[in-house]
Short mmCIF file of C-alpha atoms and ligand atoms in Angstrom, two decimals:
data_model
loop_
_atom_site.label_atom_id
_atom_site.label_comp_id
_atom_site.label_asym_id
_atom_site.label_seq_id
_atom_site.Cartn_x
_atom_site.Cartn_y
_atom_site.Cartn_z
CA MET A 1 71.87 88.27 97.71
CA HIS A 2 71.08 91.79 97.27
CA LYS A 3 72.59 93.56 94.12
CA VAL A 4 75.45 95.32 96.01
CA ARG A 5 74.92 98.75 96.15
CA VAL A 6 77.58 101.20 97.88
CA ARG A 7 77.50 104.91 98.42
CA PHE A 8 80.34 108.19 98.64
CA ALA A 9 78.35 110.73 101.37
CA PRO A 10 80.54 113.87 101.62
CA SER A 11 79.30 117.13 102.65
CA PRO A 12 80.10 119.57 100.48
CA THR A 13 82.41 121.74 103.56
CA GLY A 14 85.27 122.58 100.80
CA MET A 15 88.03 120.41 99.95
CA MET A 16 88.45 116.70 99.73
CA HIS A 17 90.75 115.58 101.60
CA LEU A 18 92.93 111.70 102.44
CA GLY A 19 90.39 110.36 104.27
CA ASN A 20 87.34 111.69 102.34
CA VAL A 21 89.61 109.89 99.43
CA ARG A 22 90.18 106.92 101.17
CA ALA A 23 86.58 106.23 101.57
CA ALA A 24 85.77 107.14 98.46
CA LEU A 25 88.06 104.65 96.96
CA ILE A 26 86.95 101.85 99.29
CA ASN A 27 83.47 102.48 98.33
CA TYR A 28 84.15 102.41 94.18
CA VAL A 29 86.86 99.28 94.25
CA PHE A 30 84.10 97.43 96.37
CA ALA A 31 81.12 98.42 94.28
CA GLU A 32 84.07 97.32 90.66
CA GLN A 33 84.91 94.27 92.29
CA LYS A 34 81.00 93.20 93.52
CA GLN A 35 80.03 94.03 90.21
CA GLY A 36 77.67 96.64 91.87
CA THR A 37 76.61 100.70 92.01
CA PHE A 38 78.28 103.13 93.34
CA VAL A 39 76.51 105.97 94.50
CA LEU A 40 77.62 109.66 95.10
CA ARG A 41 75.44 111.23 97.37
CA ILE A 42 76.26 114.76 98.69
CA GLU A 43 74.97 115.18 102.13
CA ASP A 44 74.18 119.40 101.95
CA THR A 45 71.88 119.59 104.55
CA ASP A 46 74.50 122.22 107.15
CA ALA A 47 73.79 125.50 105.20
CA GLN A 48 76.55 127.18 107.49
CA ARG A 49 79.55 124.43 106.45
CA MET A 50 78.66 124.76 102.48
CA PHE A 51 81.44 125.65 101.06
CA ASP A 52 81.20 124.14 98.18
CA PRO A 53 78.27 124.67 96.21
CA GLN A 54 76.92 121.82 93.83
CA ALA A 55 80.32 119.58 95.70
CA GLN A 56 81.44 120.94 91.83
CA ASN A 57 84.98 120.73 94.09
CA ILE A 58 84.44 117.26 95.13
CA ILE A 59 82.64 116.25 91.46
CA GLU A 60 86.25 117.45 89.36
CA ASP A 61 87.96 115.69 92.55
CA LEU A 62 86.66 112.16 91.59
CA ALA A 63 86.82 112.65 88.00
CA TRP A 64 90.36 113.20 88.52
CA LEU A 65 91.13 110.47 91.13
CA GLY A 66 89.57 108.28 88.13
CA LEU A 67 86.26 107.96 90.59
CA SER A 68 83.51 107.26 88.26
CA TYR A 69 79.77 106.84 89.97
CA ASP A 70 76.85 105.06 88.61
CA GLU A 71 74.16 107.33 90.55
CA GLY A 72 74.95 110.95 91.46
CA PRO A 73 74.56 114.60 90.35
CA HIS A 74 74.14 115.85 86.93
CA ILE A 75 73.93 111.65 86.10
CA GLY A 76 71.21 111.53 88.13
CA GLY A 77 70.00 107.99 88.66
CA PRO A 78 65.97 105.90 89.97
CA TYR A 79 66.68 106.68 93.70
CA ALA A 80 67.25 110.80 92.62
CA PRO A 81 67.89 113.44 93.57
CA TYR A 82 71.19 112.98 94.87
CA TYR A 83 71.86 116.39 96.66
CA GLN A 84 70.17 115.68 100.25
CA SER A 85 68.59 119.46 100.17
CA GLU A 86 66.10 118.50 97.59
CA ARG A 87 65.17 115.51 99.31
CA THR A 88 63.77 117.57 102.34
CA HIS A 89 60.28 115.89 101.28
CA LEU A 90 61.21 112.30 101.92
CA TYR A 91 63.35 112.98 105.41
CA GLN A 92 59.20 114.71 106.44
CA GLN A 93 58.04 111.40 105.32
CA GLN A 94 59.76 109.15 107.62
CA GLN A 95 59.81 111.77 110.36
CA GLN A 96 55.80 110.95 109.92
CA ALA A 97 56.26 107.48 110.14
CA LEU A 98 57.99 107.30 113.46
CA ALA A 99 55.79 110.09 115.17
CA GLU A 100 52.82 107.83 114.16
CA LYS A 101 54.94 104.77 115.83
CA ASN A 102 55.61 107.32 118.61
CA ALA A 103 58.92 106.60 118.49
CA ILE A 104 60.01 110.59 118.24
CA TYR A 105 58.92 113.25 120.39
CA ARG A 106 59.28 116.97 120.55
CA CYS A 107 61.36 118.36 123.08
CA PHE A 108 61.00 122.26 123.97
CA CYS A 109 64.47 122.49 125.74
CA THR A 110 65.91 125.39 125.21
CA GLU A 111 70.26 125.38 124.74
CA GLN A 112 70.42 127.18 128.22
CA ASP A 113 68.42 124.12 129.64
CA LEU A 114 70.16 121.77 128.07
CA GLU A 115 73.51 122.93 129.03
CA LYS A 116 72.70 123.34 132.72
CA LYS A 117 71.59 119.40 132.79
CA ARG A 118 74.76 118.42 130.93
CA LEU A 119 76.63 120.91 133.88
CA ARG A 120 74.32 118.70 136.52
CA GLN A 121 75.15 115.52 135.33
CA GLN A 122 78.85 116.54 134.51
CA ALA A 123 78.75 117.49 138.33
CA LEU A 124 76.68 114.45 139.68
CA LYS A 125 79.34 111.95 137.05
CA MET A 126 76.44 110.28 135.60
CA PRO A 127 76.90 110.07 131.78
CA PRO A 128 75.69 112.90 129.26
CA ARG A 129 72.38 111.97 128.31
CA TYR A 130 68.96 114.09 127.69
CA ASP A 131 66.77 113.52 130.71
CA ARG A 132 63.63 113.31 128.75
CA THR A 133 61.98 116.11 129.93
CA CYS A 134 59.68 116.52 127.17
CA MET A 135 58.76 113.03 126.90
CA HIS A 136 56.53 113.19 129.63
CA LEU A 137 54.62 115.94 128.59
CA THR A 138 51.11 115.95 128.13
CA PRO A 139 48.94 116.47 125.01
CA ASP A 140 47.81 119.54 126.84
CA GLU A 141 50.95 121.10 127.37
CA ILE A 142 52.56 120.00 123.92
CA ASP A 143 49.44 121.96 122.21
CA ARG A 144 50.04 124.65 124.74
CA LEU A 145 53.96 124.82 123.91
CA LEU A 146 53.08 124.51 120.05
CA SER A 147 50.59 127.66 120.21
CA GLU A 148 52.75 129.76 121.73
CA ASN A 149 55.47 129.30 118.79
CA THR A 150 57.72 127.18 121.02
CA PRO A 151 60.42 126.45 119.34
CA PHE A 152 61.51 122.28 119.33
CA ILE A 153 63.10 120.00 117.51
CA TRP A 154 62.26 115.80 117.38
CA ARG A 155 64.33 113.90 119.23
CA PHE A 156 64.82 110.15 119.15
CA LYS A 157 63.35 107.54 121.74
CA CYS A 158 66.79 105.47 122.37
CA ASP A 159 65.50 102.32 123.67
CA HIS A 160 67.49 101.82 127.09
CA ASN A 161 66.62 97.84 127.07
CA LEU A 162 67.69 97.39 123.61
CA SER A 163 70.96 96.61 122.21
CA VAL A 164 71.90 96.21 118.76
CA THR A 165 74.62 94.30 116.77
CA ILE A 166 75.95 95.78 113.32
CA THR A 167 78.34 93.65 111.25
CA ASP A 168 81.60 95.61 110.74
CA LEU A 169 84.01 94.25 108.37
CA ALA A 170 87.04 95.09 110.02
CA HIS A 171 85.74 94.21 113.80
CA GLY A 172 83.24 91.22 113.02
CA ALA A 173 79.73 91.72 115.80
CA ILE A 174 79.86 95.40 117.46
CA THR A 175 76.94 95.41 119.98
CA PHE A 176 75.75 98.51 121.11
CA ASN A 177 73.88 99.18 124.54
CA MET A 178 71.53 101.60 123.60
CA GLY A 179 71.35 101.65 127.66
CA ASN A 180 74.39 104.37 126.71
CA PHE A 181 72.63 106.33 123.97
CA SER A 182 70.92 109.70 124.56
CA ASP A 183 67.80 110.64 122.84
CA PHE A 184 69.53 112.59 119.99
CA ALA A 185 67.77 114.97 117.59
CA ILE A 186 66.82 114.32 114.25
CA THR A 187 65.60 117.35 113.39
CA ARG A 188 66.90 121.47 114.53
CA GLN A 189 64.97 123.87 115.58
CA ASP A 190 64.54 125.65 112.20
CA GLY A 191 62.65 121.97 111.07
CA SER A 192 65.92 121.12 109.07
CA PHE A 193 67.15 117.23 109.85
CA THR A 194 70.03 116.15 111.27
CA PHE A 195 73.01 114.39 109.71
CA ILE A 196 71.99 111.51 111.23
CA PHE A 197 68.44 110.96 110.46
CA ALA A 198 69.31 112.24 106.84
CA ASN A 199 72.20 110.19 106.36
CA PHE A 200 69.92 107.27 107.48
CA VAL A 201 66.80 108.20 105.08
CA ASP A 202 69.10 108.32 102.97
CA ASP A 203 70.27 104.72 103.36
CA LEU A 204 67.66 103.26 103.13
CA LEU A 205 65.34 104.42 100.51
CA MET A 206 68.65 104.40 98.23
CA ASP A 207 68.48 100.51 99.54
CA ILE A 208 72.55 101.25 100.87
CA THR A 209 74.06 97.44 101.31
CA HIS A 210 77.57 98.38 102.29
CA ILE A 211 78.46 101.60 104.34
CA PHE A 212 82.46 101.97 104.85
CA ARG A 213 83.26 104.95 106.52
CA GLY A 214 85.33 106.56 109.02
CA GLU A 215 86.06 105.41 112.08
CA ASP A 216 84.55 108.69 113.50
CA HIS A 217 81.22 107.75 112.31
CA LEU A 218 80.95 104.45 115.06
CA SER A 219 79.12 106.63 117.26
CA ASN A 220 76.27 107.75 115.26
CA THR A 221 76.48 104.25 113.42
CA ALA A 222 74.51 102.73 116.72
CA ASN A 223 71.72 105.90 116.75
CA GLN A 224 71.49 104.93 113.20
CA ALA A 225 71.31 101.32 113.55
CA ALA A 226 68.26 102.10 116.22
CA LEU A 227 67.18 103.90 113.60
CA PHE A 228 67.07 100.78 110.76
CA HIS A 229 65.59 99.01 113.57
CA ALA A 230 62.62 101.65 114.21
CA VAL A 231 61.25 100.96 111.24
CA GLY A 232 61.61 97.23 110.87
CA ALA A 233 64.91 97.31 108.16
CA ALA A 234 67.93 95.13 107.74
CA LEU A 235 70.91 96.57 108.45
CA PRO A 236 73.59 97.57 106.57
CA ILE A 237 77.29 96.23 106.74
CA TYR A 238 79.63 98.24 108.08
CA TRP A 239 82.85 99.29 107.91
CA HIS A 240 84.55 101.77 110.18
CA LEU A 241 88.04 102.85 108.26
CA PRO A 242 90.81 103.44 110.37
CA ILE A 243 92.03 107.17 110.99
CA LEU A 244 94.67 107.97 109.52
CA CYS A 245 97.65 109.37 110.77
CA ASN A 246 100.94 111.15 109.93
CA ILE A 247 103.93 109.32 110.93
CA GLU A 248 104.29 110.77 114.55
CA GLY A 249 101.16 109.11 115.07
CA LYS A 250 98.86 111.67 115.58
CA LYS A 251 95.27 112.11 113.65
CA LEU A 252 96.27 113.25 110.13
CA SER A 253 95.30 117.42 109.92
CA LYS A 254 95.57 120.52 107.77
CA ARG A 255 99.47 121.22 108.76
CA ASP A 256 100.11 117.65 107.28
CA PHE A 257 101.47 118.09 103.51
CA GLY A 258 99.51 115.93 101.52
CA PHE A 259 96.14 115.94 103.90
CA SER A 260 94.43 117.52 100.99
CA LEU A 261 94.03 116.48 98.13
CA ARG A 262 94.68 119.94 96.83
CA ASP A 263 98.47 119.81 98.06
CA LEU A 264 98.96 116.89 95.99
CA LYS A 265 97.48 118.02 92.95
CA ASP A 266 99.62 121.36 92.98
CA ALA A 267 102.21 119.98 93.79
CA GLY A 268 102.89 117.48 90.98
CA PHE A 269 101.35 114.01 92.28
CA LEU A 270 99.78 111.63 89.73
CA PRO A 271 95.83 110.94 90.13
CA GLU A 272 96.79 107.36 89.80
CA ALA A 273 99.91 107.21 92.01
CA VAL A 274 97.47 109.11 94.49
CA ALA A 275 94.55 106.82 94.36
CA ASN A 276 97.27 104.09 94.13
CA TYR A 277 99.06 104.72 97.34
CA VAL A 278 96.09 106.08 99.18
CA SER A 279 94.44 102.71 98.27
CA ILE A 280 96.77 100.49 99.55
CA ILE A 281 97.81 101.35 102.72
CA GLY A 282 96.92 99.72 105.62
CA ALA A 283 96.56 96.52 103.55
CA SER A 284 99.32 93.95 102.20
CA PHE A 285 99.83 93.65 98.30
CA LYS A 286 103.15 91.13 96.81
CA GLU A 287 102.99 94.28 93.91
CA GLU A 288 102.22 97.13 95.24
CA ILE A 289 101.97 99.50 91.91
CA MET A 290 98.65 98.86 90.22
CA PRO A 291 96.05 100.65 88.22
CA LEU A 292 92.70 101.35 89.96
CA ASN A 293 90.86 98.35 87.55
CA ILE A 294 94.03 95.47 89.05
CA LEU A 295 93.29 97.19 92.88
CA ALA A 296 89.76 96.58 92.65
CA ALA A 297 90.42 93.22 91.24
CA ASN A 298 92.86 92.29 94.14
CA PHE A 299 91.86 94.12 96.59
CA ASN A 300 90.56 91.35 99.69
CA PHE A 301 87.25 92.79 101.66
CA ASP A 302 87.70 89.20 103.41
CA ASN A 303 90.70 89.82 105.73
CA ILE A 304 90.48 93.08 106.65
CA ASN A 305 93.40 94.13 109.35
CA ALA A 306 91.42 95.98 112.21
CA SER A 307 94.30 97.45 113.64
CA GLY A 308 92.97 100.92 114.97
CA ARG A 309 95.34 103.59 113.00
CA ILE A 310 96.94 103.83 109.39
CA THR A 311 99.61 105.58 108.83
CA TYR A 312 100.02 107.99 106.05
CA ASP A 313 103.88 108.21 105.28
CA ILE A 314 104.69 110.90 102.17
CA GLU A 315 107.91 109.62 101.47
CA LYS A 316 106.36 106.04 100.81
CA LEU A 317 103.18 108.57 98.26
CA LYS A 318 106.67 109.77 96.76
CA TRP A 319 107.61 106.40 95.97
CA VAL A 320 104.50 105.62 94.06
CA ASN A 321 104.37 108.22 92.06
CA LYS A 322 107.81 108.30 90.69
CA SER A 323 106.89 104.64 90.15
CA TRP A 324 104.02 105.91 88.32
CA ILE A 325 106.31 108.47 86.76
CA VAL A 326 108.67 106.04 84.98
CA ARG A 327 105.77 103.71 83.59
CA TYR A 328 103.47 106.56 82.55
CA GLU A 329 102.45 107.55 78.66
CA PRO A 330 104.84 109.89 77.29
CA GLU A 331 102.01 112.02 75.60
CA LYS A 332 100.18 111.90 79.26
CA LEU A 333 103.28 112.68 81.00
CA THR A 334 104.37 115.09 78.45
CA THR A 335 100.71 116.93 79.09
CA GLN A 336 100.88 116.97 83.36
CA CYS A 337 104.58 118.33 83.29
CA ARG A 338 104.08 121.41 80.64
CA PRO A 339 102.23 123.96 82.83
CA TYR A 340 104.47 123.83 85.59
CA LEU A 341 107.10 124.13 82.70
CA GLU A 342 105.11 126.99 80.93
CA GLN A 343 104.63 128.91 84.29
CA ALA A 344 108.55 128.77 85.00
CA TYR A 345 110.28 129.44 81.83
CA SER A 346 107.97 132.09 79.23
CA HIS A 347 109.46 130.47 76.76
CA ALA A 348 108.27 126.68 77.35
CA LYS A 349 105.02 127.42 75.23
CA ASN A 350 107.21 127.49 72.47
CA VAL A 351 108.38 123.99 72.81
CA ASP A 352 106.23 121.16 70.81
CA ASP A 353 104.89 118.01 72.32
CA LYS A 354 107.22 116.16 70.05
CA LYS A 355 110.42 117.85 71.65
CA LEU A 356 108.62 118.18 75.22
CA ILE A 357 107.93 114.53 75.04
CA GLN A 358 111.79 113.65 74.16
CA LEU A 359 113.54 115.59 77.24
CA LEU A 360 111.40 114.40 79.79
CA GLN A 361 111.93 110.82 78.49
CA ILE A 362 115.38 111.71 79.52
CA ILE A 363 114.77 113.20 82.62
CA LYS A 364 112.26 111.14 83.88
CA THR A 365 113.87 108.71 86.51
CA ASP A 366 115.29 111.91 87.60
CA LEU A 367 111.59 113.15 88.71
CA THR A 368 109.64 112.43 91.87
CA THR A 369 106.68 115.16 91.23
CA THR A 370 105.67 116.69 87.69
CA ALA A 371 106.59 119.40 89.11
CA ASP A 372 110.27 118.62 89.82
CA ALA A 373 110.50 118.86 85.61
CA VAL A 374 111.16 122.47 86.53
CA SER A 375 114.34 121.86 88.03
CA ALA A 376 115.22 118.58 85.81
CA LEU A 377 115.05 120.74 82.57
CA GLU A 378 116.11 124.00 84.03
CA PHE A 379 119.56 123.37 82.30
CA TYR A 380 117.40 123.32 78.74
CA PHE A 381 115.34 126.48 79.12
CA VAL A 382 118.82 128.78 81.02
CA ALA A 383 121.64 128.09 79.96
CA PRO A 384 124.75 127.19 82.10
CA GLN A 385 126.36 130.11 83.55
CA LEU A 386 129.59 129.44 84.34
CA ALA A 387 133.05 130.56 85.96
CA ALA A 388 136.09 129.75 85.26
CA GLU A 389 136.78 128.47 88.92
CA ASP A 390 133.79 125.73 88.28
CA ILE A 391 136.21 124.01 85.61
CA GLN A 392 139.57 124.39 87.85
CA ALA A 393 137.20 122.85 90.55
CA CYS A 394 136.45 119.64 88.90
CA ILE A 395 138.56 119.62 86.01
CA PRO A 396 142.71 118.51 87.04
CA GLU A 397 145.09 121.02 85.75
CA ALA A 398 146.86 118.32 83.90
CA SER A 399 144.23 117.71 81.58
CA GLN A 400 142.90 121.09 80.40
CA LYS A 401 145.13 121.45 77.46
CA SER A 402 144.79 118.20 76.14
CA LEU A 403 140.75 118.35 76.41
CA LEU A 404 140.40 121.33 75.00
CA ARG A 405 142.35 120.21 72.21
CA VAL A 406 140.42 117.18 71.59
CA ILE A 407 137.09 118.97 71.91
CA GLU A 408 137.89 121.71 69.63
CA GLU A 409 138.96 119.01 66.81
CA HIS A 410 135.85 117.73 66.90
CA LYS A 411 133.54 120.51 67.98
CA ASN A 412 132.83 121.40 64.21
CA LEU A 413 130.49 117.78 63.71
CA LEU A 414 128.17 119.00 66.17
CA ILE A 415 126.59 121.05 63.29
CA THR A 416 127.57 119.07 60.64
CA ASN A 417 126.91 115.79 61.96
CA PRO A 418 126.08 115.80 65.62
CA THR A 419 125.41 112.28 66.64
CA GLU A 420 129.01 111.85 65.16
CA PHE A 421 129.86 114.04 68.17
CA THR A 422 130.00 112.10 70.80
CA PRO A 423 131.80 108.61 69.89
CA ALA A 424 134.48 110.63 68.12
CA VAL A 425 135.36 113.13 71.26
CA LYS A 426 135.62 109.43 73.04
CA LEU A 427 137.46 107.63 70.90
CA ALA A 428 140.13 111.05 70.77
CA ALA A 429 140.18 111.18 74.45
CA LYS A 430 141.68 107.68 74.90
CA ASN A 431 143.87 107.96 72.23
CA ASN A 432 144.84 110.97 74.39
CA ASN A 433 144.70 109.12 77.46
CA ILE A 434 142.35 111.66 78.71
CA PRO A 435 139.94 109.91 81.29
CA LEU A 436 136.80 109.79 79.75
CA LYS A 437 135.22 110.63 83.37
CA GLU A 438 137.15 114.42 82.82
CA LEU A 439 135.61 114.64 79.58
CA PHE A 440 132.37 113.45 80.26
CA TRP A 441 132.80 116.31 83.48
CA PHE A 442 133.30 118.86 81.02
CA LEU A 443 130.43 118.36 78.85
CA ARG A 444 128.39 118.24 81.07
CA LEU A 445 129.42 121.03 83.29
CA ALA A 446 129.57 123.26 79.81
CA LEU A 447 126.38 121.66 78.48
CA MET A 448 123.92 121.08 81.94
CA GLY A 449 126.07 123.17 84.13
CA LYS A 450 126.15 120.29 86.64
CA THR A 451 128.94 117.31 86.13
CA ASN A 452 126.30 114.35 86.65
CA GLY A 453 123.33 113.86 84.54
CA PRO A 454 122.04 112.29 80.72
CA GLY A 455 124.87 111.17 79.01
CA ILE A 456 126.64 113.12 76.60
CA ALA A 457 124.95 112.20 73.16
CA GLU A 458 121.34 112.24 74.95
CA LEU A 459 122.28 115.62 75.88
CA VAL A 460 123.48 116.82 72.36
CA ASP A 461 120.18 114.96 71.66
CA MET A 462 117.86 117.23 73.54
CA LEU A 463 119.88 120.79 72.64
CA GLY A 464 120.33 120.17 69.34
CA GLY A 465 123.97 120.38 67.97
CA ALA A 466 123.80 124.32 67.35
CA GLU A 467 123.03 125.32 70.58
CA ALA A 468 125.08 122.35 72.35
CA LEU A 469 128.08 124.26 69.80
CA LYS A 470 127.07 127.57 71.63
CA ARG A 471 127.14 126.49 74.95
CA ILE A 472 130.74 124.40 74.23
CA GLU A 473 132.41 127.57 72.61
CA LYS A 474 131.66 129.42 75.81
CA MET A 475 133.41 126.57 78.38
CA LEU A 476 136.35 126.88 75.98
CA GLN A 477 136.78 130.00 75.90
CA LEU A 478 136.88 130.38 79.99
CA VAL A 479 139.77 127.96 79.84
CA ASP A 480 141.87 129.83 77.35
N1 LIG B 501 78.86 112.97 104.85
C1 LIG B 501 78.88 112.54 105.81
C2 LIG B 501 80.36 113.39 106.11
O1 LIG B 501 81.09 113.70 105.26
C3 LIG B 501 78.65 111.09 106.00
C4 LIG B 501 79.63 110.36 106.51
C5 LIG B 501 78.79 108.63 106.14
O2 LIG B 501 79.59 108.33 105.01
O3 LIG B 501 77.34 107.82 106.35
O4 LIG B 501 81.68 112.36 107.00
#
């Protein structure tokens, strides 16, 4: 058995979307599990779709997700180069070899010719297939057209009697009858190579053993399998990953929040949570929250659900993110939340890491994303603005006087011994028959502007005794 070699082969069209992320993850996890090699190859042959020079964004996104590759851009490897734009000579060699075998032919048809043929076939309800006009050109005709500099492309001669069978991890054997396929282009008129061909040559030359990619490539797979057959090479094993759908069952698109990885990054989703969620959708695990190394150990590639589509559910992703936030290392959580806080509150810069770690550990269970730290800690950075009505609305008139007295009597503890303040007012409230609930509401309202939130002792600890006293005194004045 050959050593497993898999690849993630994105086209640098500008952004990683969740379909790409899933393909990258599945390849990575498979390589980890099988102690194989994970290759990153950048498919940048289509100059018109190059919106991410050198695939810088993709490389950054993979690093963010923790998907390190064993061979690829910047780090190199035995099958370099890993940018298709630098591999033209290799495609030329393979094209030459196919030409010598008479497996490809030049096609001089213009776009207009082809369009006419298509329309005629449509009218006759025939499958839209290239009618092979140019396959029958004589050598003299070809020479003449070449001497006139007539533009042409190379087409692969599909053997219409051939059927090729691929192995797909989810679907088992899939047989393609090449009689249903057209003689496809392997070059463009400018001499550059098509996706189908370059992608095939690279998989062949890079000794790729398993190809895991989106289901949208299934028809390319038939053509590429025919190419493998034409050069007498063994076929890789495939897994065509089901299309990701939104909750309404429609193909996931730009309009769906979280389709682009950048959306999720900016909204405060943790890389571990995104990687975790995107790898578990469509499969079932007893314990769903796990880091990549455990995922790689647990992922069952022998029993893949062959369902046609899988659903991306943002609510589930939020749950996974929340679970990760709670179990994240305090220092790391702080690093992730800090930029949002600094952007929202100018003085957040002055809060050192030790203090911020303390604040976040207290409120972390309220966070769905790290960006939620902004609302969860608003009270810390901006003192609440309360009015007398806010107090009337939640503290019964009858308790107000005695509540006030109890707090007055103990408030100086906030300066002398802040940790004593809470137990002392609690005891005094009990002795005065003041419901504790009302005491807590009152103090929370004073300290954070709401009646529910962290415990009073925690709030005092977060704000510090002096600030807590200032806020409580402001509230006491409102009642007087
Ligand atoms: N460049 C192709 C894409 O981004 C690669 C498909 C494949 O993995 O073979 O869709």
